[in-house]
Amino acid sequence: MNDWPDGRNGGRGESGDHYGRGSAGSQPEGARVMPHVQPRGVPQQSRGYDQGYEPGYDSGYNTGQVYGGPPGGGGHNGGPPPPPGGAPGPRYAPDWRRRIKLGALTLVVVILGVSIGTYFWADSKLQREVDLSKVIERPKTGDGTNYLIVGSDSREGMSAEEKKQLHTGSAKGKRTDSMMILHDGSNGPTLISLPRDSNVTIPSFRGSQSGKLFPNTGRQTKLNAAYAEDGPELLVRTVEYNTGLHIDHYVEIGFAGFANIVDAIGGVEIDIPKAFKDKNSGADFQAGKQTLNGEESLAFVRTRYAFANSDLDRTKNQQKFLAALASQTATPGTILNPFKLYPTMGAGLDTLIVDKDMSLWSLGQMFFAMKGVTGGDGKSMNMPISGSVGGNLVWDKAKVKELVNQLNNDEKVTVSDTR
């Protein structure tokens, strides 16, 4: 008997067979395509062969799921539905330990990047112009490190107004206004001034430009004449020959660079025990503690005519000032402040001339050794003098030999520069 209205039975080949695809299932096609609406939370019934479904068949109709979400309801990654009114879901406590680690790592990377960048920037500014390989017949290397520090009267790059302001004059070429040996060793640094008027013998040497060999004729002259004659290489050769001390590095700075460094750090505080005035250098100082700017500092270290012992008194002022400059520059307030550090380094490195083997690390060691001269671990002195000849200062040969032996063996210096 046909239970379907209008005699429809869903059988294959019958009239009105327009509901489906001629399925042989026991249920009519209409029953199979009607949506199955199930209440939320009621599990979907199994759709096996007993329901007349083919394996893997998907009707495409919702079976109780909310569109846009996975099975199980909720509509939000399988979790509970969002609160009414679109309010945000539950917040999770931040992982502070992870954030601190990431912050510390970022800080380390930034510091390393800035440090490496600064190193290469500063290293590129060094003017490595002095070739110590041209110096012949050199003495044996001793313990510790010896720097020959030269303050030249070079006016290179200075305008006429600057020359007038700094009282440098307009002499062509360049000479040495100060020469010092800084020994850095295990018994503390020792700073030894070499008076420019020291009487020395010019030894045999090879011309730094011509390459020509000049023999030793026994000619004696002032020490600063060696620099004027053939530059830094002959000066190093002359110092080594007359002392027997091996010079490891050469450092030179001119007038402008010296004044610029002082101004970059905001001046140098120094205690002047007695007032003095000198029209040649432009010095005009009262006694007592005071902060000198670049112009005043240059006048202070160049003055000699105002003193009874002329060049010997000037070298003591130079030592005192350089130690104060190093001490006040190598402070956290300068090193950790980029607004002071970079101008200071730029001012000094732009006019600094060093030997070809000088590294930025070696220059830093020299700087801190200079600071240590006044830090209680070091000593400053003049080269021992025994008298004079023709207006030139004669070194005390016995004391110089003892001093050099102590430096070469990196022993504590006990030699005195007093007569």
XYZ file of C-alpha atoms in Angstrom:
419
model
C 0.000 0.000 0.000
C 1.297 3.453 -0.851
C 1.525 5.750 2.176
C 2.717 8.739 0.153
C 0.244 11.338 -1.070
C -0.620 11.487 -4.737
C 0.681 7.967 -5.101
C 4.303 8.964 -4.761
C 6.509 6.224 -3.444
C 9.991 7.414 -4.440
C 10.565 4.210 -6.354
C 12.934 4.059 -9.259
C 11.350 4.397 -12.679
C 7.922 5.518 -11.451
C 6.096 8.542 -12.651
C 6.837 11.555 -10.471
C 10.330 10.310 -9.790
C 11.638 13.834 -9.572
C 12.666 14.125 -5.909
C 16.109 12.735 -5.978
C 18.650 10.697 -7.745
C 16.752 7.426 -7.729
C 18.074 6.316 -4.349
C 17.060 2.872 -3.266
C 16.922 3.896 0.382
C 13.908 3.124 2.463
C 13.250 6.802 3.204
C 12.032 9.279 0.651
C 14.438 11.855 -0.748
C 12.578 14.675 0.951
C 13.230 13.190 4.324
C 16.916 13.036 3.615
C 17.350 16.661 2.579
C 15.203 18.268 5.227
C 17.230 20.104 7.892
C 17.689 18.352 11.183
C 17.314 20.977 13.826
C 18.674 19.898 17.135
C 18.690 21.781 20.378
C 21.989 23.274 21.467
C 24.003 20.848 23.493
C 22.220 17.722 22.248
C 24.765 15.416 20.664
C 24.346 14.656 17.027
C 23.030 11.198 16.318
C 25.178 8.732 14.567
C 24.715 8.683 10.839
C 25.510 5.176 9.863
C 24.228 2.822 7.232
C 21.080 2.254 9.241
C 19.971 5.805 8.325
C 20.476 5.238 4.658
C 23.580 7.455 4.298
C 26.432 6.564 2.105
C 29.906 6.474 3.718
C 31.541 9.934 3.802
C 28.388 11.738 2.776
C 27.921 15.263 4.091
C 24.574 16.940 3.748
C 26.004 20.370 4.342
C 23.467 21.277 6.996
C 24.140 22.516 10.493
C 23.774 19.912 13.191
C 23.567 22.108 16.203
C 26.849 23.937 15.704
C 27.029 27.718 15.703
C 28.422 28.918 12.391
C 31.898 30.366 12.546
C 33.108 28.166 15.388
C 34.339 24.610 15.876
C 32.239 21.728 17.128
C 31.232 22.021 20.712
C 29.656 25.469 20.404
C 30.863 28.686 21.928
C 31.898 30.295 18.651
C 35.342 31.288 20.025
C 38.062 28.680 19.600
C 36.120 26.038 21.389
C 35.953 28.109 24.601
C 33.006 29.743 26.268
C 31.022 32.309 24.279
C 32.057 35.941 24.645
C 30.268 37.901 27.361
C 27.177 39.952 26.415
C 27.750 43.420 24.994
C 31.082 42.489 23.323
C 33.065 42.869 26.564
C 36.650 41.522 26.397
C 37.367 37.995 27.491
C 39.471 37.006 30.465
C 42.919 38.645 30.756
C 46.032 36.681 31.516
C 48.762 38.016 33.828
C 51.833 39.257 31.869
C 54.941 37.092 31.940
C 57.279 39.573 33.638
C 60.171 37.148 33.793
C 60.117 36.766 30.032
C 59.756 40.511 29.519
C 62.712 41.260 31.795
C 64.884 38.735 29.925
C 63.954 40.249 26.572
C 64.572 43.774 27.897
C 67.983 42.820 29.305
C 68.953 41.107 26.056
C 67.911 44.163 24.042
C 69.925 46.451 26.338
C 73.040 44.287 26.002
C 72.725 44.247 22.204
C 72.322 48.046 22.105
C 75.319 48.631 24.414
C 77.496 46.268 22.390
C 76.428 47.904 19.156
C 77.162 51.414 20.435
C 80.496 50.338 21.959
C 81.681 48.602 18.799
C 80.543 51.522 16.663
C 82.306 54.015 18.916
C 85.518 51.965 18.864
C 85.707 51.853 15.069
C 84.695 55.518 14.788
C 87.449 56.597 17.185
C 90.011 54.205 15.692
C 89.391 55.646 12.224
C 90.227 59.155 13.479
C 93.751 58.284 14.635
C 96.387 59.755 12.333
C 98.965 56.974 12.156
C 101.691 58.959 10.420
C 104.863 58.060 12.337
C 106.771 55.023 11.086
C 109.040 53.746 13.865
C 110.363 51.024 11.551
C 112.501 53.762 9.970
C 114.358 54.255 13.260
C 117.706 52.434 13.112
C 119.998 50.832 15.723
C 117.317 50.664 18.383
C 117.989 49.562 21.990
C 116.562 46.316 23.318
C 112.953 46.338 24.464
C 112.523 46.368 28.238
C 109.654 45.472 30.541
C 106.579 47.669 30.576
C 105.554 50.159 27.873
C 107.263 53.464 27.058
C 105.384 56.300 25.338
C 107.074 59.396 23.962
C 104.479 62.169 24.340
C 105.127 65.329 22.343
C 103.332 68.665 22.431
C 104.113 70.442 19.196
C 103.623 74.085 18.325
C 101.917 73.126 15.079
C 99.501 75.802 13.908
C 98.029 73.648 11.170
C 94.359 74.409 10.545
C 94.352 77.523 12.744
C 92.986 80.808 11.440
C 94.795 84.118 11.915
C 92.266 85.043 14.590
C 92.886 81.783 16.488
C 96.654 82.269 16.347
C 96.223 85.749 17.800
C 93.802 84.598 20.481
C 96.010 81.682 21.585
C 99.258 83.725 21.373
C 100.902 81.101 19.167
C 102.590 83.401 16.700
C 102.762 82.575 12.990
C 105.997 80.634 12.679
C 105.994 78.159 9.806
C 106.610 74.462 10.294
C 106.430 72.975 13.765
C 108.659 72.454 16.746
C 108.244 70.727 20.099
C 107.122 72.725 23.097
C 107.166 69.722 25.419
C 108.499 66.156 25.420
C 107.804 63.479 28.014
C 108.442 59.785 28.485
C 105.588 57.924 30.161
C 106.539 54.476 31.460
C 103.593 52.216 32.258
C 104.577 49.155 34.291
C 103.732 46.910 37.223
C 105.187 49.387 39.756
C 102.977 52.243 38.693
C 103.428 54.860 35.969
C 106.409 57.191 35.806
C 106.271 60.470 33.870
C 109.645 61.974 32.926
C 109.893 65.388 31.272
C 112.651 65.990 28.737
C 113.452 69.718 28.701
C 113.439 71.065 25.153
C 116.774 72.754 25.860
C 118.471 69.472 26.816
C 121.935 69.114 25.315
C 122.029 65.909 23.218
C 124.100 64.228 20.527
C 122.447 63.742 17.131
C 123.231 60.111 16.202
C 123.408 58.452 12.813
C 119.949 58.210 11.283
C 118.086 57.420 8.110
C 116.101 60.296 6.621
C 112.375 59.725 7.095
C 111.608 61.059 3.619
C 114.809 60.599 1.598
C 115.871 57.255 3.083
C 119.453 58.565 3.018
C 121.776 57.428 5.822
C 123.333 60.300 7.774
C 126.414 59.365 9.834
C 127.046 60.321 13.443
C 129.357 63.336 13.432
C 129.203 63.941 17.193
C 127.119 67.055 16.631
C 125.484 68.338 19.797
C 122.406 70.524 19.936
C 119.123 71.088 21.751
C 116.745 68.149 21.859
C 113.920 69.971 20.094
C 116.245 70.621 17.129
C 116.121 66.910 16.292
C 112.385 67.174 15.749
C 112.738 70.318 13.649
C 115.442 68.652 11.509
C 113.706 65.406 10.500
C 110.489 65.042 12.453
C 109.269 62.380 14.896
C 111.476 59.557 13.633
C 114.719 61.461 14.301
C 113.376 62.632 17.671
C 112.720 59.021 18.706
C 116.131 57.966 17.422
C 117.816 60.796 19.391
C 115.963 60.025 22.634
C 116.771 56.315 22.371
C 120.442 56.971 21.576
C 120.959 59.419 24.469
C 119.016 57.386 27.063
C 119.290 53.731 26.014
C 115.522 53.409 26.558
C 113.377 51.730 23.901
C 110.352 53.843 22.853
C 107.310 51.659 22.112
C 104.810 54.308 21.003
C 104.773 57.915 19.849
C 101.942 60.395 20.546
C 101.822 64.035 19.420
C 99.216 66.768 19.799
C 99.223 70.336 18.490
C 98.086 73.645 19.961
C 94.560 73.586 18.570
C 93.846 70.007 19.625
C 95.049 70.667 23.156
C 92.820 73.723 23.607
C 89.807 71.958 22.051
C 90.039 69.004 24.441
C 90.011 71.317 27.447
C 86.991 73.218 26.155
C 85.154 69.968 25.315
C 85.226 68.798 28.937
C 84.253 72.216 30.265
C 87.683 73.303 31.502
C 90.287 71.889 33.881
C 90.474 72.780 37.558
C 93.991 73.357 38.830
C 95.628 74.878 41.890
C 98.207 77.559 41.080
C 100.440 78.129 44.127
C 101.829 81.490 43.011
C 100.530 84.165 40.645
C 102.467 84.754 37.415
C 102.183 86.683 34.182
C 103.877 86.253 30.796
C 103.156 88.394 27.734
C 104.750 85.846 25.370
C 102.280 83.072 26.209
C 99.413 85.336 27.256
C 99.430 83.967 30.823
C 97.953 86.111 33.583
C 97.051 83.956 36.586
C 96.249 84.628 40.215
C 97.148 82.167 42.960
C 94.590 79.581 44.087
C 92.209 76.988 42.647
C 90.647 77.935 39.336
C 89.142 76.357 36.219
C 91.075 77.064 33.033
C 89.509 77.062 29.581
C 91.370 76.000 26.439
C 93.050 79.348 25.813
C 94.143 79.724 29.441
C 95.361 76.127 29.616
C 97.590 76.576 26.590
C 99.083 79.715 28.128
C 99.676 77.858 31.398
C 101.651 74.966 29.869
C 103.668 77.182 27.499
C 104.891 79.791 29.992
C 108.598 79.670 30.830
C 109.930 83.244 30.849
C 108.004 84.024 34.042
C 109.945 81.416 36.029
C 113.449 81.486 37.485
C 114.282 78.001 36.205
C 112.653 78.652 32.843
C 112.144 75.332 31.019
C 112.525 73.164 34.142
C 109.699 74.995 35.907
C 107.597 74.864 32.757
C 107.923 71.074 32.505
C 106.631 70.722 36.063
C 103.566 72.794 35.170
C 103.045 70.658 32.072
C 103.143 67.458 34.119
C 100.773 68.899 36.689
C 98.301 70.046 34.080
C 98.301 66.850 31.969
C 97.726 64.722 35.060
C 94.796 66.981 36.054
C 93.397 66.830 32.514
C 93.542 63.034 32.453
C 92.070 62.747 35.936
C 89.107 65.005 35.145
C 88.470 63.461 31.733
C 88.468 59.796 32.808
C 85.391 60.150 35.003
C 81.915 58.555 34.766
C 80.503 62.027 34.113
C 82.487 62.176 30.852
C 82.729 58.523 29.808
C 79.030 57.732 30.385
C 77.743 61.020 28.973
C 77.685 60.882 25.161
C 77.221 64.666 24.991
C 80.656 65.022 26.613
C 82.377 61.829 25.493
C 82.028 62.263 21.741
C 83.029 65.957 21.601
C 86.027 65.223 23.850
C 87.169 62.242 21.804
C 86.547 64.065 18.555
C 88.489 67.135 19.673
C 91.505 65.070 20.712
C 91.578 62.412 18.024
C 91.200 64.881 15.158
C 94.600 66.433 15.927
C 96.389 63.452 17.466
C 99.344 61.983 15.548
C 100.564 58.525 16.568
C 102.819 55.753 15.308
C 101.547 53.188 12.825
C 101.405 50.413 15.443
C 99.387 52.405 17.975
C 95.990 50.872 18.719
C 93.073 52.611 20.372
C 93.506 50.184 23.280
C 97.156 51.227 23.759
C 96.126 54.871 23.630
C 93.544 54.234 26.343
C 96.168 52.508 28.504
C 98.446 55.517 28.109
C 95.633 57.849 29.100
C 94.797 55.944 32.290
C 98.506 55.632 33.137
C 98.713 59.415 32.877
C 95.787 59.661 35.280
C 97.568 57.305 37.676
C 100.570 59.628 37.916
C 98.676 61.766 40.427
C 96.625 58.924 41.860
C 99.219 57.912 44.452
C 100.671 55.021 42.428
C 102.810 57.054 40.066
C 105.726 59.438 39.995
C 106.565 62.528 37.947
C 110.028 64.027 37.524
C 112.408 65.793 35.175
C 115.313 64.079 33.521
C 118.167 64.470 36.075
C 120.324 67.501 35.244
C 123.975 67.973 36.240
C 124.620 71.438 34.796
C 124.571 73.390 31.544
C 126.761 74.129 28.550
C 126.236 76.998 26.131
C 122.785 77.577 27.621
C 121.763 73.955 27.103
C 120.908 71.637 30.008
C 123.280 68.694 30.514
C 121.847 65.409 31.768
C 123.382 63.636 34.767
C 124.747 60.545 33.006
C 125.044 58.399 36.134
C 121.507 59.104 37.262
C 120.100 58.706 33.754
C 121.740 55.276 33.490
C 120.285 54.186 36.847
C 116.865 55.533 35.916
C 116.831 53.698 32.590
C 117.897 50.429 34.253
C 115.016 50.703 36.710
C 112.552 51.403 33.904
C 113.858 48.593 31.682
C 113.524 46.139 34.560
C 110.150 47.602 35.526
C 111.375 48.368 39.022
C 110.178 51.074 41.368
C 111.890 54.331 40.418
C 114.057 55.665 43.228
C 116.165 58.116 41.209
C 115.650 61.775 42.054
C 115.840 64.698 39.635
C 117.301 67.040 42.249
C 120.997 67.832 42.244
